[in-house]
PDB file of C-alpha atoms in Angstrom:
ATOM      1  CA  UNK L   1     -17.508 -10.015   3.749  1.00  0.00           C
ATOM      2  CA  UNK L   2     -15.364 -12.603   2.035  1.00  0.00           C
ATOM      3  CA  UNK L   3     -14.027 -15.955   3.183  1.00  0.00           C
ATOM      4  CA  UNK L   4     -10.819 -15.959   5.122  1.00  0.00           C
ATOM      5  CA  UNK L   5      -7.719 -15.818   2.858  1.00  0.00           C
ATOM      6  CA  UNK L   6      -9.773 -15.969  -0.205  1.00  0.00           C
ATOM      7  CA  UNK L   7     -10.679 -12.883  -2.399  1.00  0.00           C
ATOM      8  CA  UNK L   8     -14.080 -13.183  -3.931  1.00  0.00           C
ATOM      9  CA  UNK L   9     -14.251 -13.310  -6.741  1.00  0.00           C
ATOM     10  CA  UNK L  10     -10.589 -14.502  -7.693  1.00  0.00           C
ATOM     11  CA  UNK L  11      -8.715 -12.393 -10.092  1.00  0.00           C
ATOM     12  CA  UNK L  12      -6.936 -14.699 -12.662  1.00  0.00           C
ATOM     13  CA  UNK L  13      -3.923 -12.454 -13.438  1.00  0.00           C
ATOM     14  CA  UNK L  14      -0.828 -13.834 -15.131  1.00  0.00           C
ATOM     15  CA  UNK L  15       2.170 -12.281 -16.831  1.00  0.00           C
ATOM     16  CA  UNK L  16       0.842  -8.580 -16.651  1.00  0.00           C
ATOM     17  CA  UNK L  17       0.772  -8.887 -12.862  1.00  0.00           C
ATOM     18  CA  UNK L  18       4.425 -10.261 -12.718  1.00  0.00           C
ATOM     19  CA  UNK L  19       5.506  -7.421 -14.910  1.00  0.00           C
ATOM     20  CA  UNK L  20       4.005  -4.732 -12.658  1.00  0.00           C
ATOM     21  CA  UNK L  21       5.614  -6.392  -9.735  1.00  0.00           C
ATOM     22  CA  UNK L  22       9.015  -6.650 -11.459  1.00  0.00           C
ATOM     23  CA  UNK L  23       8.717  -2.955 -12.501  1.00  0.00           C
ATOM     24  CA  UNK L  24       7.800  -1.691  -8.947  1.00  0.00           C
ATOM     25  CA  UNK L  25      10.410  -4.116  -7.410  1.00  0.00           C
ATOM     26  CA  UNK L  26      13.002  -2.677  -9.654  1.00  0.00           C
ATOM     27  CA  UNK L  27      12.162   0.966  -8.512  1.00  0.00           C
ATOM     28  CA  UNK L  28      12.037  -0.208  -4.972  1.00  0.00           C
ATOM     29  CA  UNK L  29      15.533  -1.751  -5.199  1.00  0.00           C
ATOM     30  CA  UNK L  30      16.887   1.527  -7.123  1.00  0.00           C
ATOM     31  CA  UNK L  31      15.365   4.083  -4.664  1.00  0.00           C
ATOM     32  CA  UNK L  32      14.140   2.207  -1.441  1.00  0.00           C
ATOM     33  CA  UNK L  33      10.900   4.069  -1.638  1.00  0.00           C
ATOM     34  CA  UNK L  34       7.919   2.544  -0.153  1.00  0.00           C
ATOM     35  CA  UNK L  35       6.258  -0.257  -2.095  1.00  0.00           C
ATOM     36  CA  UNK L  36       2.969   0.632  -0.972  1.00  0.00           C
ATOM     37  CA  UNK L  37       3.084   4.069  -2.655  1.00  0.00           C
ATOM     38  CA  UNK L  38       3.815   2.496  -6.060  1.00  0.00           C
ATOM     39  CA  UNK L  39       2.335  -1.070  -6.089  1.00  0.00           C
ATOM     40  CA  UNK L  40      -1.156  -0.528  -4.752  1.00  0.00           C
ATOM     41  CA  UNK L  41      -1.916   2.362  -7.205  1.00  0.00           C
ATOM     42  CA  UNK L  42      -0.359   0.039  -9.963  1.00  0.00           C
ATOM     43  CA  UNK L  43      -2.682  -2.844  -9.050  1.00  0.00           C
ATOM     44  CA  UNK L  44      -5.688  -0.540  -9.222  1.00  0.00           C
ATOM     45  CA  UNK L  45      -5.122   1.646 -12.130  1.00  0.00           C
ATOM     46  CA  UNK L  46      -3.140  -0.803 -14.471  1.00  0.00           C
ATOM     47  CA  UNK L  47      -4.824  -4.172 -13.563  1.00  0.00           C
ATOM     48  CA  UNK L  48      -8.293  -3.233 -12.429  1.00  0.00           C
ATOM     49  CA  UNK L  49      -7.897  -4.754  -9.006  1.00  0.00           C
ATOM     50  CA  UNK L  50     -10.541  -3.405  -6.428  1.00  0.00           C
ATOM     51  CA  UNK L  51      -9.084  -1.125  -3.977  1.00  0.00           C
ATOM     52  CA  UNK L  52      -9.839  -3.294  -0.889  1.00  0.00           C
ATOM     53  CA  UNK L  53      -8.148  -6.398  -2.585  1.00  0.00           C
ATOM     54  CA  UNK L  54      -5.107  -4.284  -3.863  1.00  0.00           C
ATOM     55  CA  UNK L  55      -4.492  -3.100  -0.208  1.00  0.00           C
ATOM     56  CA  UNK L  56      -4.860  -6.418   1.362  1.00  0.00           C
ATOM     57  CA  UNK L  57      -2.512  -8.282  -1.312  1.00  0.00           C
ATOM     58  CA  UNK L  58      -0.002  -5.454  -1.181  1.00  0.00           C
ATOM     59  CA  UNK L  59       0.535  -5.710   2.531  1.00  0.00           C
ATOM     60  CA  UNK L  60       1.448  -9.272   2.079  1.00  0.00           C
ATOM     61  CA  UNK L  61       3.611  -8.612  -0.854  1.00  0.00           C
ATOM     62  CA  UNK L  62       5.475  -5.801   1.013  1.00  0.00           C
ATOM     63  CA  UNK L  63       5.996  -8.084   3.959  1.00  0.00           C
ATOM     64  CA  UNK L  64       7.691 -10.610   1.894  1.00  0.00           C
ATOM     65  CA  UNK L  65       9.806  -8.154   0.118  1.00  0.00           C
ATOM     66  CA  UNK L  66      10.714  -6.396   3.349  1.00  0.00           C
ATOM     67  CA  UNK L  67      11.675  -9.887   4.863  1.00  0.00           C
ATOM     68  CA  UNK L  68      14.547  -9.992   2.342  1.00  0.00           C
ATOM     69  CA  UNK L  69      15.677  -6.389   2.865  1.00  0.00           C
ATOM     70  CA  UNK L  70      15.156  -6.424   6.714  1.00  0.00           C
ATOM     71  CA  UNK L  71      16.816  -9.638   7.107  1.00  0.00           C
ATOM     72  CA  UNK L  72      20.044  -8.362   5.319  1.00  0.00           C
ATOM     73  CA  UNK L  73      20.238  -5.376   7.576  1.00  0.00           C
ATOM     74  CA  UNK L  74      19.764  -7.440  10.605  1.00  0.00           C
ATOM     75  CA  UNK L  75      22.550  -9.810   9.668  1.00  0.00           C
ATOM     76  CA  UNK L  76      24.740  -6.572   9.361  1.00  0.00           C
ATOM     77  CA  UNK L  77      23.718  -5.402  12.692  1.00  0.00           C
ATOM     78  CA  UNK L  78      22.086  -2.319  11.226  1.00  0.00           C
ATOM     79  CA  UNK L  79      18.742  -2.553  13.010  1.00  0.00           C
ATOM     80  CA  UNK L  80      18.006  -0.510  16.104  1.00  0.00           C
ATOM     81  CA  UNK L  81      15.846  -2.987  17.831  1.00  0.00           C
ATOM     82  CA  UNK L  82      14.779  -0.877  21.009  1.00  0.00           C
ATOM     83  CA  UNK L  83      13.293   1.591  18.278  1.00  0.00           C
ATOM     84  CA  UNK L  84      11.570  -1.250  16.411  1.00  0.00           C
ATOM     85  CA  UNK L  85       9.892  -2.528  19.550  1.00  0.00           C
ATOM     86  CA  UNK L  86       8.760   0.859  20.715  1.00  0.00           C
ATOM     87  CA  UNK L  87       7.134   1.467  17.283  1.00  0.00           C
ATOM     88  CA  UNK L  88       5.588  -1.887  17.459  1.00  0.00           C
ATOM     89  CA  UNK L  89       3.966  -1.039  20.691  1.00  0.00           C
ATOM     90  CA  UNK L  90       1.947   1.620  18.740  1.00  0.00           C
ATOM     91  CA  UNK L  91       1.786   0.249  15.174  1.00  0.00           C
ATOM     92  CA  UNK L  92       0.350  -3.069  15.996  1.00  0.00           C
ATOM     93  CA  UNK L  93      -2.565  -1.634  17.943  1.00  0.00           C
ATOM     94  CA  UNK L  94      -2.931   1.036  15.180  1.00  0.00           C
ATOM     95  CA  UNK L  95      -3.102  -1.672  12.598  1.00  0.00           C
ATOM     96  CA  UNK L  96      -5.783  -3.503  14.365  1.00  0.00           C
ATOM     97  CA  UNK L  97      -7.751  -0.297  14.902  1.00  0.00           C
ATOM     98  CA  UNK L  98      -7.604   0.334  11.093  1.00  0.00           C
ATOM     99  CA  UNK L  99      -8.706  -3.146  10.379  1.00  0.00           C
ATOM    100  CA  UNK L 100     -11.554  -2.726  12.882  1.00  0.00           C
ATOM    101  CA  UNK L 101     -12.476   0.588  11.139  1.00  0.00           C
ATOM    102  CA  UNK L 102     -12.671  -0.988   7.806  1.00  0.00           C
ATOM    103  CA  UNK L 103     -15.266  -3.796   9.186  1.00  0.00           C
ATOM    104  CA  UNK L 104     -17.539  -0.839  10.097  1.00  0.00           C
ATOM    105  CA  UNK L 105     -17.777   0.210   6.442  1.00  0.00           C
ATOM    106  CA  UNK L 106     -20.613  -1.143   4.103  1.00  0.00           C
ATOM    107  CA  UNK L 107     -19.162  -3.622   1.674  1.00  0.00           C
ATOM    108  CA  UNK L 108     -20.422  -1.552  -1.263  1.00  0.00           C
ATOM    109  CA  UNK L 109     -18.771   1.676  -0.157  1.00  0.00           C
ATOM    110  CA  UNK L 110     -15.438  -0.006   0.833  1.00  0.00           C
ATOM    111  CA  UNK L 111     -13.477   0.362  -2.374  1.00  0.00           C
ATOM    112  CA  UNK L 112     -14.565   4.024  -2.791  1.00  0.00           C
ATOM    113  CA  UNK L 113     -13.480   4.874   0.560  1.00  0.00           C
ATOM    114  CA  UNK L 114     -10.062   3.145   0.494  1.00  0.00           C
ATOM    115  CA  UNK L 115      -9.541   4.792  -2.873  1.00  0.00           C
ATOM    116  CA  UNK L 116     -10.046   8.194  -1.295  1.00  0.00           C
ATOM    117  CA  UNK L 117      -7.910   7.573   1.726  1.00  0.00           C
ATOM    118  CA  UNK L 118      -5.207   5.985  -0.628  1.00  0.00           C
ATOM    119  CA  UNK L 119      -5.281   9.175  -2.643  1.00  0.00           C
ATOM    120  CA  UNK L 120      -4.697  11.377   0.707  1.00  0.00           C
ATOM    121  CA  UNK L 121      -1.941   9.097   1.970  1.00  0.00           C
ATOM    122  CA  UNK L 122      -0.064   9.454  -1.620  1.00  0.00           C
ATOM    123  CA  UNK L 123      -0.596  13.047  -1.563  1.00  0.00           C
ATOM    124  CA  UNK L 124       1.155  13.290   1.936  1.00  0.00           C
ATOM    125  CA  UNK L 125       3.827  10.780   0.954  1.00  0.00           C
ATOM    126  CA  UNK L 126       4.572  12.356  -2.446  1.00  0.00           C
ATOM    127  CA  UNK L 127       4.810  15.830  -0.557  1.00  0.00           C
ATOM    128  CA  UNK L 128       6.957  14.692   2.311  1.00  0.00           C
ATOM    129  CA  UNK L 129       9.290  12.910  -0.209  1.00  0.00           C
ATOM    130  CA  UNK L 130       9.615  16.035  -2.488  1.00  0.00           C
ATOM    131  CA  UNK L 131      10.343  18.166   0.506  1.00  0.00           C
ATOM    132  CA  UNK L 132      13.003  15.693   1.612  1.00  0.00           C
ATOM    133  CA  UNK L 133      14.839  15.296  -1.638  1.00  0.00           C
ATOM    134  CA  UNK L 134      14.506  18.917  -2.986  1.00  0.00           C
ATOM    135  CA  UNK L 135      15.355  20.806   0.119  1.00  0.00           C
ATOM    136  CA  UNK L 136      18.057  18.138   1.133  1.00  0.00           C
ATOM    137  CA  UNK L 137      17.039  18.472   4.808  1.00  0.00           C
ATOM    138  CA  UNK L 138      19.807  17.575   7.337  1.00  0.00           C
ATOM    139  CA  UNK L 139      19.281  15.113  10.138  1.00  0.00           C
ATOM    140  CA  UNK L 140      19.207  17.391  13.204  1.00  0.00           C
ATOM    141  CA  UNK L 141      18.014  14.859  15.923  1.00  0.00           C
ATOM    142  CA  UNK L 142      20.146  14.567  18.867  1.00  0.00           C
ATOM    143  CA  UNK L 143      17.872  12.452  21.054  1.00  0.00           C
ATOM    144  CA  UNK L 144      14.911  10.149  20.549  1.00  0.00           C
ATOM    145  CA  UNK L 145      11.323  11.044  21.293  1.00  0.00           C
ATOM    146  CA  UNK L 146      10.026   9.755  24.452  1.00  0.00           C
ATOM    147  CA  UNK L 147       8.351   6.346  24.806  1.00  0.00           C
ATOM    148  CA  UNK L 148       4.876   7.885  24.493  1.00  0.00           C
ATOM    149  CA  UNK L 149       5.775   9.772  21.428  1.00  0.00           C
ATOM    150  CA  UNK L 150       7.399   6.926  19.663  1.00  0.00           C
ATOM    151  CA  UNK L 151       4.302   4.836  20.334  1.00  0.00           C
ATOM    152  CA  UNK L 152       2.135   7.500  19.042  1.00  0.00           C
ATOM    153  CA  UNK L 153       4.170   7.713  15.834  1.00  0.00           C
ATOM    154  CA  UNK L 154       4.086   3.867  15.516  1.00  0.00           C
ATOM    155  CA  UNK L 155       0.079   3.981  16.169  1.00  0.00           C
ATOM    156  CA  UNK L 156      -0.484   6.506  13.460  1.00  0.00           C
ATOM    157  CA  UNK L 157       1.810   4.569  10.954  1.00  0.00           C
ATOM    158  CA  UNK L 158      -0.174   1.320  11.671  1.00  0.00           C
ATOM    159  CA  UNK L 159      -3.361   3.099  11.301  1.00  0.00           C
ATOM    160  CA  UNK L 160      -2.546   4.453   7.897  1.00  0.00           C
ATOM    161  CA  UNK L 161      -0.579   1.139   6.645  1.00  0.00           C
ATOM    162  CA  UNK L 162      -3.566  -1.201   7.599  1.00  0.00           C
ATOM    163  CA  UNK L 163      -5.934   1.040   5.471  1.00  0.00           C
ATOM    164  CA  UNK L 164      -3.838   2.253   2.489  1.00  0.00           C
ATOM    165  CA  UNK L 165      -0.400   0.505   2.516  1.00  0.00           C
ATOM    166  CA  UNK L 166       1.307   3.891   2.232  1.00  0.00           C
ATOM    167  CA  UNK L 167       3.590   5.223   4.892  1.00  0.00           C
ATOM    168  CA  UNK L 168       5.898   2.379   6.330  1.00  0.00           C
ATOM    169  CA  UNK L 169       8.563   3.082   3.818  1.00  0.00           C
ATOM    170  CA  UNK L 170       8.230   6.816   2.882  1.00  0.00           C
ATOM    171  CA  UNK L 171       6.563   8.844   5.612  1.00  0.00           C
ATOM    172  CA  UNK L 172       7.863   6.832   8.578  1.00  0.00           C
ATOM    173  CA  UNK L 173      11.469   6.686   7.161  1.00  0.00           C
ATOM    174  CA  UNK L 174      11.315  10.643   6.807  1.00  0.00           C
ATOM    175  CA  UNK L 175       9.943  10.865  10.558  1.00  0.00           C
ATOM    176  CA  UNK L 176      12.819   8.549  11.638  1.00  0.00           C
ATOM    177  CA  UNK L 177      15.366  10.541   9.908  1.00  0.00           C
ATOM    178  CA  UNK L 178      14.083  13.789  11.416  1.00  0.00           C
ATOM    179  CA  UNK L 179      13.597  12.714  14.864  1.00  0.00           C
ATOM    180  CA  UNK L 180      15.676   9.783  15.905  1.00  0.00           C
ATOM    181  CA  UNK L 181      19.448   9.777  16.283  1.00  0.00           C
ATOM    182  CA  UNK L 182      20.287   6.870  13.986  1.00  0.00           C
ATOM    183  CA  UNK L 183      22.733   6.306  11.377  1.00  0.00           C
ATOM    184  CA  UNK L 184      21.809   6.281   7.833  1.00  0.00           C
ATOM    185  CA  UNK L 185      22.013   2.476   7.625  1.00  0.00           C
ATOM    186  CA  UNK L 186      20.301   2.024  10.929  1.00  0.00           C
ATOM    187  CA  UNK L 187      17.396   4.286   9.512  1.00  0.00           C
ATOM    188  CA  UNK L 188      16.691   1.924   6.654  1.00  0.00           C
ATOM    189  CA  UNK L 189      17.155  -1.427   8.772  1.00  0.00           C
ATOM    190  CA  UNK L 190      15.121  -0.273  11.497  1.00  0.00           C
ATOM    191  CA  UNK L 191      12.407   0.855   9.048  1.00  0.00           C
ATOM    192  CA  UNK L 192      12.477  -2.431   7.264  1.00  0.00           C
ATOM    193  CA  UNK L 193      12.360  -4.696  10.371  1.00  0.00           C
ATOM    194  CA  UNK L 194       9.375  -2.729  11.856  1.00  0.00           C
ATOM    195  CA  UNK L 195       7.677  -2.560   8.446  1.00  0.00           C
ATOM    196  CA  UNK L 196       8.121  -6.525   8.031  1.00  0.00           C
ATOM    197  CA  UNK L 197       6.207  -7.119  11.414  1.00  0.00           C
ATOM    198  CA  UNK L 198       3.466  -4.422  10.711  1.00  0.00           C
ATOM    199  CA  UNK L 199       2.887  -5.911   7.207  1.00  0.00           C
ATOM    200  CA  UNK L 200       2.302  -9.404   8.603  1.00  0.00           C
ATOM    201  CA  UNK L 201      -0.094  -8.178  11.276  1.00  0.00           C
ATOM    202  CA  UNK L 202      -1.921  -6.166   8.556  1.00  0.00           C
ATOM    203  CA  UNK L 203      -1.882  -9.031   5.915  1.00  0.00           C
ATOM    204  CA  UNK L 204      -3.368 -11.541   8.596  1.00  0.00           C
ATOM    205  CA  UNK L 205      -6.238  -9.047   9.364  1.00  0.00           C
ATOM    206  CA  UNK L 206      -7.096  -8.407   5.680  1.00  0.00           C
ATOM    207  CA  UNK L 207      -6.824 -12.139   4.979  1.00  0.00           C
ATOM    208  CA  UNK L 208      -9.248 -13.130   7.551  1.00  0.00           C
ATOM    209  CA  UNK L 209     -11.604 -10.242   6.139  1.00  0.00           C
ATOM    210  CA  UNK L 210     -11.339 -11.898   2.831  1.00  0.00           C
ATOM    211  CA  UNK L 211      -9.689  -8.931   1.179  1.00  0.00           C
ATOM    212  CA  UNK L 212      -6.419 -10.734   0.223  1.00  0.00           C
ATOM    213  CA  UNK L 213      -5.828 -12.508  -2.958  1.00  0.00           C
ATOM    214  CA  UNK L 214      -3.052 -15.065  -2.512  1.00  0.00           C
ATOM    215  CA  UNK L 215      -2.777 -16.103  -5.964  1.00  0.00           C
ATOM    216  CA  UNK L 216      -2.405 -12.416  -7.130  1.00  0.00           C
ATOM    217  CA  UNK L 217       0.165 -11.833  -4.369  1.00  0.00           C
ATOM    218  CA  UNK L 218       2.346 -14.788  -5.494  1.00  0.00           C
ATOM    219  CA  UNK L 219       2.186 -13.841  -9.300  1.00  0.00           C
ATOM    220  CA  UNK L 220       3.337 -10.244  -8.247  1.00  0.00           C
ATOM    221  CA  UNK L 221       6.090 -11.515  -6.061  1.00  0.00           C
ATOM    222  CA  UNK L 222       7.397 -13.600  -8.813  1.00  0.00           C
ATOM    223  CA  UNK L 223       8.166 -10.479 -10.530  1.00  0.00           C
ATOM    224  CA  UNK L 224       8.841  -8.317  -7.611  1.00  0.00           C
ATOM    225  CA  UNK L 225      11.551 -10.284  -5.885  1.00  0.00           C
ATOM    226  CA  UNK L 226      14.009 -10.470  -9.116  1.00  0.00           C
ATOM    227  CA  UNK L 227      13.134  -6.796  -9.689  1.00  0.00           C
ATOM    228  CA  UNK L 228      14.365  -5.735  -6.259  1.00  0.00           C
ATOM    229  CA  UNK L 229      17.566  -7.612  -6.490  1.00  0.00           C
ATOM    230  CA  UNK L 230      18.176  -6.167 -10.034  1.00  0.00           C
ATOM    231  CA  UNK L 231      17.502  -2.719  -8.840  1.00  0.00           C
ATOM    232  CA  UNK L 232      19.757  -3.049  -5.707  1.00  0.00           C
ATOM    233  CA  UNK L 233      22.497  -4.078  -8.135  1.00  0.00           C
ATOM    234  CA  UNK L 234      21.910  -1.139 -10.420  1.00  0.00           C
ATOM    235  CA  UNK L 235      21.422   1.416  -7.772  1.00  0.00           C
ATOM    236  CA  UNK L 236      24.948   2.918  -7.893  1.00  0.00           C
ATOM    237  CA  UNK L 237      24.507   3.433 -11.812  1.00  0.00           C
ATOM    238  CA  UNK L 238      21.381   5.693 -11.562  1.00  0.00           C
ATOM    239  CA  UNK L 239      20.898   9.121 -10.330  1.00  0.00           C
ATOM    240  CA  UNK L 240      19.117   8.220  -7.358  1.00  0.00           C
ATOM    241  CA  UNK L 241      17.990  11.744  -6.078  1.00  0.00           C
ATOM    242  CA  UNK L 242      16.667  12.562  -9.582  1.00  0.00           C
ATOM    243  CA  UNK L 243      14.753   9.327  -9.836  1.00  0.00           C
ATOM    244  CA  UNK L 244      13.203   9.680  -6.346  1.00  0.00           C
ATOM    245  CA  UNK L 245      12.090  13.192  -7.095  1.00  0.00           C
ATOM    246  CA  UNK L 246      10.439  12.131 -10.219  1.00  0.00           C
ATOM    247  CA  UNK L 247       8.820   9.268  -8.384  1.00  0.00           C
ATOM    248  CA  UNK L 248       7.727  11.373  -5.606  1.00  0.00           C
ATOM    249  CA  UNK L 249       6.097  13.711  -8.225  1.00  0.00           C
ATOM    250  CA  UNK L 250       4.218  10.726  -9.868  1.00  0.00           C
ATOM    251  CA  UNK L 251       3.096   9.553  -6.420  1.00  0.00           C
ATOM    252  CA  UNK L 252       1.665  12.944  -5.729  1.00  0.00           C
ATOM    253  CA  UNK L 253       0.045  13.240  -9.098  1.00  0.00           C
ATOM    254  CA  UNK L 254      -1.530   9.959  -8.863  1.00  0.00           C
ATOM    255  CA  UNK L 255      -2.723  10.565  -5.309  1.00  0.00           C
ATOM    256  CA  UNK L 256      -4.546  13.649  -6.837  1.00  0.00           C
ATOM    257  CA  UNK L 257      -6.126  11.316  -9.215  1.00  0.00           C
ATOM    258  CA  UNK L 258      -7.407   8.917  -6.488  1.00  0.00           C
ATOM    259  CA  UNK L 259      -8.770  11.918  -4.308  1.00  0.00           C
ATOM    260  CA  UNK L 260     -10.382  14.085  -6.795  1.00  0.00           C
ATOM    261  CA  UNK L 261     -11.504  11.611  -9.470  1.00  0.00           C
ATOM    262  CA  UNK L 262     -12.745   8.497  -7.651  1.00  0.00           C
ATOM    263  CA  UNK L 263     -14.315   6.063 -10.097  1.00  0.00           C
ATOM    264  CA  UNK L 264     -15.337   2.411 -10.269  1.00  0.00           C
ATOM    265  CA  UNK L 265     -12.470   0.068 -11.577  1.00  0.00           C
ATOM    266  CA  UNK L 266     -12.678  -2.079 -14.456  1.00  0.00           C
ATOM    267  CA  UNK L 267     -13.337  -5.159 -12.410  1.00  0.00           C
ATOM    268  CA  UNK L 268     -16.367  -3.548 -10.866  1.00  0.00           C
ATOM    269  CA  UNK L 269     -17.851  -2.403 -14.085  1.00  0.00           C
ATOM    270  CA  UNK L 270     -17.536  -5.791 -15.455  1.00  0.00           C
ATOM    271  CA  UNK L 271     -19.436  -7.462 -12.482  1.00  0.00           C
ATOM    272  CA  UNK L 272     -22.067  -4.711 -12.817  1.00  0.00           C
ATOM    273  CA  UNK L 273     -22.530  -5.394 -16.588  1.00  0.00           C
ATOM    274  CA  UNK L 274     -22.867  -8.995 -15.802  1.00  0.00           C
ATOM    275  CA  UNK L 275     -25.568  -8.083 -13.341  1.00  0.00           C
ATOM    276  CA  UNK L 276     -27.343  -6.120 -15.747  1.00  0.00           C
ATOM    277  CA  UNK L 277     -27.366  -8.938 -18.252  1.00  0.00           C
ATOM    278  CA  UNK L 278     -28.642 -11.284 -15.710  1.00  0.00           C
ATOM    279  CA  UNK L 279     -31.632  -9.003 -14.760  1.00  0.00           C
ATOM    280  CA  UNK L 280     -32.571  -7.597 -18.004  1.00  0.00           C
ATOM    281  CA  UNK L 281     -31.524 -10.201 -20.639  1.00  0.00           C
ATOM    282  CA  UNK L 282     -28.336  -9.691 -23.086  1.00  0.00           C
ATOM    283  CA  UNK L 283     -29.913  -7.642 -25.686  1.00  0.00           C
ATOM    284  CA  UNK L 284     -31.173  -4.984 -23.383  1.00  0.00           C
ATOM    285  CA  UNK L 285     -27.913  -5.062 -21.127  1.00  0.00           C
ATOM    286  CA  UNK L 286     -25.792  -4.212 -24.286  1.00  0.00           C
ATOM    287  CA  UNK L 287     -28.213  -1.250 -25.222  1.00  0.00           C
ATOM    288  CA  UNK L 288     -27.995  -0.111 -21.602  1.00  0.00           C
ATOM    289  CA  UNK L 289     -24.123  -0.124 -21.495  1.00  0.00           C
ATOM    290  CA  UNK L 290     -22.251   1.586 -18.978  1.00  0.00           C
ATOM    291  CA  UNK L 291     -25.053   3.785 -17.815  1.00  0.00           C
ATOM    292  CA  UNK L 292     -26.984   0.680 -16.461  1.00  0.00           C
ATOM    293  CA  UNK L 293     -23.687  -0.553 -14.981  1.00  0.00           C
ATOM    294  CA  UNK L 294     -23.123   2.622 -13.197  1.00  0.00           C
ATOM    295  CA  UNK L 295     -26.822   2.573 -11.912  1.00  0.00           C
ATOM    296  CA  UNK L 296     -26.274  -1.048 -10.690  1.00  0.00           C
ATOM    297  CA  UNK L 297     -23.179   0.048  -8.944  1.00  0.00           C
ATOM    298  CA  UNK L 298     -24.713   2.933  -7.145  1.00  0.00           C
ATOM    299  CA  UNK L 299     -27.565   0.600  -6.033  1.00  0.00           C
ATOM    300  CA  UNK L 300     -24.931  -1.758  -4.584  1.00  0.00           C
ATOM    301  CA  UNK L 301     -23.280   1.311  -2.624  1.00  0.00           C
ATOM    302  CA  UNK L 302     -26.486   2.440  -1.263  1.00  0.00           C
ATOM    303  CA  UNK L 303     -27.863  -0.931  -0.224  1.00  0.00           C
ATOM    304  CA  UNK L 304     -24.644  -2.975   0.615  1.00  0.00           C
ATOM    305  CA  UNK L 305     -24.534  -6.540  -0.318  1.00  0.00           C
ATOM    306  CA  UNK L 306     -27.691  -7.785  -2.328  1.00  0.00           C
TER     307      UNK L 306
END
């Protein structure tokens, strides 16, 4: 377990993290697709951030991004606050439950489990988005679900978001459109306002568990916030439905990769090689190479912390 609000070891990323943030922010501004389905995989696959740190940092990044978006919709009175409050009655306990479940997982197995669950969440998110954009499903809701149903939807959302960051912007928005009688602007505003509060709760939990890298989050936000603004200005000049369909396909494909091909990320491999070098000496470590690193990682997964 790490120290509160301090990812250990730290990840000294610079311009590459800001560029990833700018690219994801641009796509979010263009399409309003959930940042969790785009940013967390980018942090893991492109920057080699451990999955647990990527999730913890992403919920903080998402919270800040949605503060800007949700605040704008609140000013325009395009947030249905009763629905937000009902969802939060379920999503906050759901987020706490997700954080509690992560505490039960041994430290050495945490990244692999989160990677698998992230893959499953991305498969669902990509499939839901593809169905929504290709079939052009109409909004047929005439009445909102009962209080218990709304709380249950919120609980499931909080549980998934706290573990994978995926769901608040893609899956929940689809659920709101299908089952809640809200106007288009209210759908987006309600989703953003709810996601902001949920992200704060999840980020706080991950921070106290030592799964949040504030420095990484700040660098990514330095690129993401301008990217969101630029994307919002360019949104009318791009074929939004086609772009969303392409992105949903990418999310689904990356979800297959996370689910079917779990593997240690580059950061874990570097840590393992340093451990091999410490135990066997530099010459034997170079000869052992990746096989020794993989053996060290497997030992860590079985035994937890050394």
